[in-house]
Coordinates of C-alpha atoms and ligand atoms in Angstrom, one line a residue:
X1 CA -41.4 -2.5 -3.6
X2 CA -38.2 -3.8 -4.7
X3 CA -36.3 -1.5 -2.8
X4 CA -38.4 -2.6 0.2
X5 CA -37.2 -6.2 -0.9
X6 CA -33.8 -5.0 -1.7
X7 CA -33.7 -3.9 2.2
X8 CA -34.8 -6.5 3.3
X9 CA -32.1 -8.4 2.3
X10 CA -29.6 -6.5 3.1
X11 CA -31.0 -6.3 7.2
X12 CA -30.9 -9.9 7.4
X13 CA -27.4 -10.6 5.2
X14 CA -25.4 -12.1 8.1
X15 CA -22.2 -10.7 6.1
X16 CA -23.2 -7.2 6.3
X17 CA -19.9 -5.3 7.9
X18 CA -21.2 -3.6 10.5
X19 CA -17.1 -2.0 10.9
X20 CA -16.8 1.2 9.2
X21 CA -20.1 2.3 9.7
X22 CA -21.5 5.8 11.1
X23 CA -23.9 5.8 14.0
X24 CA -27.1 6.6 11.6
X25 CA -26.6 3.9 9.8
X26 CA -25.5 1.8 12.7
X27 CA -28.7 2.8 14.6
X28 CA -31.0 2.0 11.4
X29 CA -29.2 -1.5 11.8
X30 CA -31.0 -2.0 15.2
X31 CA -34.1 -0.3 14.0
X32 CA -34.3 -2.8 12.0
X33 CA -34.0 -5.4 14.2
X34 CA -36.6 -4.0 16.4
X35 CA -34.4 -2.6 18.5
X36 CA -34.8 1.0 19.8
X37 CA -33.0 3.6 18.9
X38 CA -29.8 3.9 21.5
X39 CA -28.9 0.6 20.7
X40 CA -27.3 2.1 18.2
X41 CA -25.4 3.9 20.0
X42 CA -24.2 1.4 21.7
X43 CA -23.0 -0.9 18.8
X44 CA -21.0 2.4 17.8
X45 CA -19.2 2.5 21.0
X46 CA -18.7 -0.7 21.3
X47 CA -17.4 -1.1 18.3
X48 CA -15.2 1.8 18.1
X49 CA -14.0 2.7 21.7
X50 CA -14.0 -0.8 23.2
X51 CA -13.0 -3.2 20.1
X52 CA -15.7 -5.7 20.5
X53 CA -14.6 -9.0 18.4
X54 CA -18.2 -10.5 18.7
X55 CA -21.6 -8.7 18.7
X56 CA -21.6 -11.5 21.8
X57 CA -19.6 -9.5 23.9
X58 CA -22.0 -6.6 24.0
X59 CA -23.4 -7.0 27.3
X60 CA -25.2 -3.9 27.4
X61 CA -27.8 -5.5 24.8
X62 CA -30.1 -7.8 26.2
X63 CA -29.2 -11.4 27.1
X64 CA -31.8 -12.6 24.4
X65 CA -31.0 -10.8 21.2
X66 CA -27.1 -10.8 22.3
X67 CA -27.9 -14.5 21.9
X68 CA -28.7 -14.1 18.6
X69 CA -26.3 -12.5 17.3
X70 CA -23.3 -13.9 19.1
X71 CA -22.2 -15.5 16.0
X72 CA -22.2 -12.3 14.1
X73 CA -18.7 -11.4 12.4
X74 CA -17.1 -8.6 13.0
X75 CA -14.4 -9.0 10.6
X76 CA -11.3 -7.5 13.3
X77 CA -8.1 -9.1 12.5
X78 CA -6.0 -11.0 14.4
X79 CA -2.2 -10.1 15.5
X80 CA -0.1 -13.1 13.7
X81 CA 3.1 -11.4 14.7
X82 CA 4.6 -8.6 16.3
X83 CA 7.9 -6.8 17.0
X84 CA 9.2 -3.8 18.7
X85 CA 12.4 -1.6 17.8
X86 CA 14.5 0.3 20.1
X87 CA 12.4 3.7 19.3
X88 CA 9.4 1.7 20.4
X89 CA 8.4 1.4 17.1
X90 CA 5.8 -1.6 16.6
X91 CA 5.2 -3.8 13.9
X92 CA 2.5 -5.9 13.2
X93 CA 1.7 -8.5 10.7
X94 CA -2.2 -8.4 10.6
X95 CA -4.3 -11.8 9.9
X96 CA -7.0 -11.0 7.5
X97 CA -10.8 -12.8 8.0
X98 CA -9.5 -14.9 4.9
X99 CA -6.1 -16.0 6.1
X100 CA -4.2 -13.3 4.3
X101 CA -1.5 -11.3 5.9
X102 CA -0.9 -7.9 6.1
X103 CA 1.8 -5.3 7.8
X104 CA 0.6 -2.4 10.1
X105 CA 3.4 -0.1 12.3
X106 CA 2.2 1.5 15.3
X107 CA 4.9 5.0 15.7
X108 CA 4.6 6.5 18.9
X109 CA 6.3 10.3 19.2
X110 CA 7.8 11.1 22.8
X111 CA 7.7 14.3 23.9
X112 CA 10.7 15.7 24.3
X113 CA 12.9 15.1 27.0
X114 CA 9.7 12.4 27.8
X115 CA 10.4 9.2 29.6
X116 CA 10.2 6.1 27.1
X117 CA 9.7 4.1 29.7
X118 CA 6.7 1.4 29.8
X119 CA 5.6 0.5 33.3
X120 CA 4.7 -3.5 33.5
X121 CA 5.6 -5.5 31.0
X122 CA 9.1 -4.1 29.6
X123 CA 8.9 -2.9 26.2
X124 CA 5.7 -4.2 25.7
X125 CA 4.2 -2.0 28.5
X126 CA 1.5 0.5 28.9
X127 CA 3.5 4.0 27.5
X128 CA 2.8 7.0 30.0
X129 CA 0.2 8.8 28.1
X130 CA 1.9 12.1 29.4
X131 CA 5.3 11.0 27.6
X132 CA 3.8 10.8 24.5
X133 CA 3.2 13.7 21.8
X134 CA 1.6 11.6 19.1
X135 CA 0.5 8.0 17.9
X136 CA 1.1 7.0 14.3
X137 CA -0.8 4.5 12.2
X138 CA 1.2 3.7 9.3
X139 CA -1.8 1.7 7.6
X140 CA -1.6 -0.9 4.3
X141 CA -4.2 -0.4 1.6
X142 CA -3.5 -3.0 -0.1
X143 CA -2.5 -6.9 0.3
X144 CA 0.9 -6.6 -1.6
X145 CA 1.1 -3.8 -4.2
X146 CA 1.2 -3.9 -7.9
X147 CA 3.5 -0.8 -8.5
X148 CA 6.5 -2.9 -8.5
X149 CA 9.0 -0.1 -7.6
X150 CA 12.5 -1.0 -7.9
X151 CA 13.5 0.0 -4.4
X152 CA 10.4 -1.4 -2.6
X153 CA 10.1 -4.6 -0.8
X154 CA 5.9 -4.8 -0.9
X155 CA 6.3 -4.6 -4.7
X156 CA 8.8 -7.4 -4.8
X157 CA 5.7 -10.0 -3.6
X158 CA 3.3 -8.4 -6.5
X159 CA -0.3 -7.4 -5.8
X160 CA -3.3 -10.1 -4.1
X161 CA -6.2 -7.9 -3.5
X162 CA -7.0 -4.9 -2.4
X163 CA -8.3 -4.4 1.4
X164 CA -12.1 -3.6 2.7
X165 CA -12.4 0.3 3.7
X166 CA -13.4 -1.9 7.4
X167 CA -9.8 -3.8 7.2
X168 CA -8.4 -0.4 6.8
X169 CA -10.2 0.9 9.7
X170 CA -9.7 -2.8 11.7
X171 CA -5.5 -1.9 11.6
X172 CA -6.2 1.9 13.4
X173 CA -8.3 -0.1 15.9
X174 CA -5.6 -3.0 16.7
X175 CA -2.5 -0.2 17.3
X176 CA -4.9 1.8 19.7
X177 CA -5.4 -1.2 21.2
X178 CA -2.0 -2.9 21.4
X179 CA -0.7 0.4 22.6
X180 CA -3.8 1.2 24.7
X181 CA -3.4 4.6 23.9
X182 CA -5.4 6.6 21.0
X183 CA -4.0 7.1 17.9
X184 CA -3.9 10.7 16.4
X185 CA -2.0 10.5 13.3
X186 CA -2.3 8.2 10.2
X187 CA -0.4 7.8 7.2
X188 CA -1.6 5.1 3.8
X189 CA 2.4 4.5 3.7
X190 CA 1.6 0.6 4.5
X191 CA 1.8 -1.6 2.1
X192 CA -0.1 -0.8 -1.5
X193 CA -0.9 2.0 -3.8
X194 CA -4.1 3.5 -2.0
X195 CA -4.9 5.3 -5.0
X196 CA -5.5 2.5 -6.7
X197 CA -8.3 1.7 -4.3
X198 CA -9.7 4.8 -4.2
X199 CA -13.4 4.1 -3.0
X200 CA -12.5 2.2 -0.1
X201 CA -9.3 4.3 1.4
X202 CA -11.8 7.0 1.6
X203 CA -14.6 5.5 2.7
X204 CA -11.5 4.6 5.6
X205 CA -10.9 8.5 6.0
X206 CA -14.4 9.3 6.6
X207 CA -14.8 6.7 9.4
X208 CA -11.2 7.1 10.7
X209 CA -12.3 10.8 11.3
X210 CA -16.0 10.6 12.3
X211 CA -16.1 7.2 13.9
X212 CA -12.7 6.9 15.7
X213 CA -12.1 11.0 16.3
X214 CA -8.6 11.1 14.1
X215 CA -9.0 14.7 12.6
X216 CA -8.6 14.9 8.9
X217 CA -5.8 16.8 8.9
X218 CA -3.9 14.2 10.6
X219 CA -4.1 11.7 7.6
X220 CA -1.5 11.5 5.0
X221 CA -2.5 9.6 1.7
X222 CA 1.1 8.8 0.2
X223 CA 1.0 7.7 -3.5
X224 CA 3.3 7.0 -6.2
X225 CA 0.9 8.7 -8.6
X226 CA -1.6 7.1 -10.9
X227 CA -2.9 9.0 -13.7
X228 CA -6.4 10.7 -13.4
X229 CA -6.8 9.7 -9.4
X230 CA -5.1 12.5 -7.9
X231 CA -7.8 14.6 -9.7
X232 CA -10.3 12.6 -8.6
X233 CA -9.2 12.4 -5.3
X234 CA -9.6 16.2 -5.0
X235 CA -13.4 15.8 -6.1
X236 CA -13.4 13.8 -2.8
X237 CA -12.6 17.5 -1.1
X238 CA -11.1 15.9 2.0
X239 CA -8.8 17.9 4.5
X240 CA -6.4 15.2 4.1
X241 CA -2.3 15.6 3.6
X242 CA -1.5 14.3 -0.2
X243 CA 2.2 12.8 -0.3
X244 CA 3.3 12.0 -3.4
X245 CA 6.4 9.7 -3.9
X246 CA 8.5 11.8 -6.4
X247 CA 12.3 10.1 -6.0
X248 CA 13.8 11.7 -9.0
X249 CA 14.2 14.9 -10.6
X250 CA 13.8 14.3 -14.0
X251 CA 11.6 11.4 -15.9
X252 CA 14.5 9.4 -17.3
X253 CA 15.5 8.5 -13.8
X254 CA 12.3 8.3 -12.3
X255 CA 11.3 5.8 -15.1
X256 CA 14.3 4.1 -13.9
X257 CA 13.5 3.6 -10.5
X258 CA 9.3 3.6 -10.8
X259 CA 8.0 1.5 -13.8
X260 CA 4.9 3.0 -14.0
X261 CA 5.9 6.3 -14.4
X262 CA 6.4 5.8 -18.0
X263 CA 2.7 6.6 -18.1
X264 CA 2.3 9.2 -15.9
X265 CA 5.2 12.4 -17.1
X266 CA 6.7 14.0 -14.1
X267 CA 5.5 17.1 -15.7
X268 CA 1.8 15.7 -16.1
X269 CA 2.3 14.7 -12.5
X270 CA 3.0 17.8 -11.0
X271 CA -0.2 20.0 -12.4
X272 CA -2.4 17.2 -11.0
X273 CA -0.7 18.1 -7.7
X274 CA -1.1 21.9 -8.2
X275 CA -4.7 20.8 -9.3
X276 CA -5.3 19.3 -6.1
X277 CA -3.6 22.3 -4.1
X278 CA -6.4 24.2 -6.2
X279 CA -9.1 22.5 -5.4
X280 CA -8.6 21.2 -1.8
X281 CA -7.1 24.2 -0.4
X282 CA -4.7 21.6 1.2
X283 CA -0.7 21.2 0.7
X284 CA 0.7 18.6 -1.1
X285 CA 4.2 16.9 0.2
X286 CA 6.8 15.6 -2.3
X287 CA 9.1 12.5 -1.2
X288 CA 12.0 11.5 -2.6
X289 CA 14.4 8.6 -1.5
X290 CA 18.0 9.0 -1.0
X291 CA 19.8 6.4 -3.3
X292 CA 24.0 6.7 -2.7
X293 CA 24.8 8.0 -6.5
X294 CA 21.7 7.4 -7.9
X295 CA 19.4 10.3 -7.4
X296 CA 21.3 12.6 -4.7
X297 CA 24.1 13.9 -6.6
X298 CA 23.9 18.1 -6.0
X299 CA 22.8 18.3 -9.9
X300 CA 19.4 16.2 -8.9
X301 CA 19.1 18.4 -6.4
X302 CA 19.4 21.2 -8.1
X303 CA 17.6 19.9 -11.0
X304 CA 14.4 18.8 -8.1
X305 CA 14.5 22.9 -7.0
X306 CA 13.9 24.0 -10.6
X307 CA 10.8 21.2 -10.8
X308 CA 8.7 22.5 -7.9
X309 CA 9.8 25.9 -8.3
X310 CA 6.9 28.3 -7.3
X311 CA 5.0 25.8 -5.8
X312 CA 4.3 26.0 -2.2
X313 CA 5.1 22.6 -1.2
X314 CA 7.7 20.7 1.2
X315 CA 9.7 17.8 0.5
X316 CA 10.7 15.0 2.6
X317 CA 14.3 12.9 2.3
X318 CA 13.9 9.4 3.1
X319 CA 17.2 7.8 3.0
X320 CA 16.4 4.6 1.4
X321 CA 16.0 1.8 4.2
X322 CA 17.8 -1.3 2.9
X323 CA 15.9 -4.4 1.3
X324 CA 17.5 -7.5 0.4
X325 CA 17.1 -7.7 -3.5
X326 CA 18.4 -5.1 -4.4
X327 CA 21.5 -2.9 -3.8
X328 CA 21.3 0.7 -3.7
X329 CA 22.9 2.2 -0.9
X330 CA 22.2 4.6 1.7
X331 CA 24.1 8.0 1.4
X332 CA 26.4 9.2 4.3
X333 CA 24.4 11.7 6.8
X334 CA 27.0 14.5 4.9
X335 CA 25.5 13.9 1.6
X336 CA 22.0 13.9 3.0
X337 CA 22.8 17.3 4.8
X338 CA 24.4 18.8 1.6
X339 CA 21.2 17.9 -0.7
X340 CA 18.5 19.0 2.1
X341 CA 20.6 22.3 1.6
X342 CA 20.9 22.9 -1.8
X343 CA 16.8 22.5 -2.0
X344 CA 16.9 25.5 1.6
X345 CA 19.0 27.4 -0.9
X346 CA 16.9 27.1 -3.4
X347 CA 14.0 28.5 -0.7
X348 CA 12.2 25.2 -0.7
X349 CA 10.8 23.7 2.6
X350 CA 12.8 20.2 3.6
X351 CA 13.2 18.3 6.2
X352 CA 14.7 14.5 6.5
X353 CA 12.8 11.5 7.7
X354 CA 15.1 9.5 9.5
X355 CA 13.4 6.4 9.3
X356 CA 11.7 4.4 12.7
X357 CA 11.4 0.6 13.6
X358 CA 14.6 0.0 11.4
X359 CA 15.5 -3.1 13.2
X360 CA 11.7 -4.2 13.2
X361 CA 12.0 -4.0 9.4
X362 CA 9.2 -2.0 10.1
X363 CA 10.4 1.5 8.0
X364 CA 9.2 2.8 4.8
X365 CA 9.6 0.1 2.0
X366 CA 10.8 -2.5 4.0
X367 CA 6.8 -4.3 4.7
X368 CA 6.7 -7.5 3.3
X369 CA 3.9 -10.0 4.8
X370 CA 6.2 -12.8 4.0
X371 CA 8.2 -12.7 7.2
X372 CA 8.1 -15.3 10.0
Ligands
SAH1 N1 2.4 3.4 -2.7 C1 2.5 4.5 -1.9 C2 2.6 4.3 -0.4 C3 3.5 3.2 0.1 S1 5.2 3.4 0.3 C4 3.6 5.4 -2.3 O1 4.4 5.0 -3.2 O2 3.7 6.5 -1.9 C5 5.5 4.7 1.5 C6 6.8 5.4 1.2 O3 7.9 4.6 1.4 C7 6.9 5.8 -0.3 O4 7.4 7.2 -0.4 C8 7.9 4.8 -0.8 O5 8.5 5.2 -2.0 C9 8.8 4.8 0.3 N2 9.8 3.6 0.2 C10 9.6 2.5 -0.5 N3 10.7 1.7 -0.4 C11 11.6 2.3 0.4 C12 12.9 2.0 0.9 N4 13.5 0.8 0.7 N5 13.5 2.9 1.7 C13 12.9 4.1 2.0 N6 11.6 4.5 1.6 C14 11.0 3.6 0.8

């Protein structure tokens, strides 16, 4: 009986968020309106393929109970503001259903030797789907982000809340959209510590990859490292990429540059990884920013080989991509090259992320939603 009562509720809750949702549950939804069966279907489609703003819109359902529901929120956000670099990166500042602001980049990869070129509307055009080799989502999980990291310009704004798994899901839709091509790849690189909402960013995955088709395997969870969720996010058994933000190669210096690390060791840090290698069968990716004579002296790269030594990993260089408050600098490309080799020497996979949408302030570390 009360869980009778307890449904009950819940069908006729006009808040429920209908985003996010898989087509059983999407097709109990119109059951319980007394709809048949395929409506269901059709709510997923709509939903998912065609980005319907208003159950309204949905004028495959019939006039009368479209009527009805055409006040029905979906929760999609609106684009506040958007910018394009000269790679064609786009970035997007995302308004929230209660007023907050967000940051999303859209990354397209061309294939190579593949036109750039947009027909229509200049830069802002529709992208020859045969020029392009992939569509990153770099998503937020988070309004703000509470790590504070020295180098990071989300942390400099401190945390507000943590966003819906349905928000997460909202910024994939808006890019394939905007771009009106599909996105394949994704990467929790936005703005927040996803691991620090947990629940939601993989209730995200599981919709990302059954509802809008974006294999696991193309997802990247980047974190900083919190103690005890890495572990748990390997109970989670998804085929998901784990990238953890390492940055330094011994804890003095990390502590330095990543507050929190004072309660996480580097060397607790790195059995949770090999935990998670253990348990998910899947690799784990180490990134560490380049900071001109602060963490990319050959010692620190020498000292990072010794670290990961015997574990089957790769590790990314991000040359740190300037932020106003505070003044590291970027190394020269020769001092990038000569770390990357020391850690080839050393027989551990690297390669260097050059960073995208630069001049959009759109690259790693550089989201604030305080712009414009
Ligand atoms: N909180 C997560 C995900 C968000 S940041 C994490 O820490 O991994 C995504 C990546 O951008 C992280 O590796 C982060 O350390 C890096 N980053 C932050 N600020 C940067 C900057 N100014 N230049 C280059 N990379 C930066």
């Amino acid at each position: 009986m009360t869980i009778q009562l307890e449904k009950q509720s819940i069908a006729t809750d006009k808040n429920e968020v209908l985003l996010g949702k898989s087509l059983e549950q999407l097709t109990a939804w119109v059951q319980q309106r007394g709809q048949p069966a395929y409506r269901g279907k059709q709510l997923h489609q709509w939903l998912y393929e065609k980005g319907a703003r208003s159950l309204g819109e949905i004028s495959v359902f019939p006039k009368q109970w479209r009527e009805t529901l055409a006040d029905y929120p979906i929760y999609r956000s609106t684009i506040h503001y958007r910018s394009i670099a000269s790679d064609k990166t786009r970035k997007y500042l995302l308004r929230l259903a209660d007023g907050l602001i967000i940051e999303t980049v859209g990354i397209p990869t061309f294939k190579r030797g593949g036109d750039k070129e947009t027909g229509g509307q200049g830069d802002w055009g529709t992208i020859n789907p045969k020029s392009l080799e992939r569509l990153t989502v770099c998503v937020s999980s988070q309004v703000g982000c509470p790590m504070a990291c020295d180098f990071c310009a989300t942390g400099k704004g401190g945390f507000i809340r943590n966003l819906k798994s349905h928000e997460i899901v909202d910024q994939v839709l808006t890019v394939q959209e905007d771009f009106r091509q599909r996105v394949t790849n994704g990467v929790f690189m936005g703005m927040g510590e996803p691991l620090l909402n947990l629940n939601e960013v993989v209730a995200a995955v599981h919709c990302l990859n059954r509802d809008v088709g974006i294999g696991q395997r193309s997802l990247t969870i980047s974190t900083v490292g919190i103690p005890n969720k890495i572990r748990q996010l390997a109970q989670h058994h998804l085929q998901v990429t784990l990238a953890v933000s390492l940055h330094a190669s011994n804890q003095r210096l990390r502590e330095r540059l990543i507050p929190s690390a004072k309660h996480y060791t580097l060397d607790n840090l790195i059995d949770d990884c090999r935990e998670y290698v253990r348990i998910t069968g899947r690799r784990v990716t180490f990134e560490y920013i380049l900071l001109a004579g602060t963490n990319d002296l050959p010692e620190h790269a020498l000292e990072l080989a010794k670290l990961l030594r015997g574990f089957q990993t790769h590790v990314n260089l991000i040359p740190y991509n300037p932020i106003q408050e505070v003044d590291y600098q970027r190394p020269d490309r020769q001092r990038i090259e000569a770390f990357a080799d020391i850690l080839r020497q050393k027989r551990i996979a690297v390669s260097v992320r050059y960073s995208r949408g630069l001049e959009a302030d759109a690259a790693c570390g550089q989201l604030r939603a305080s712009k414009v």
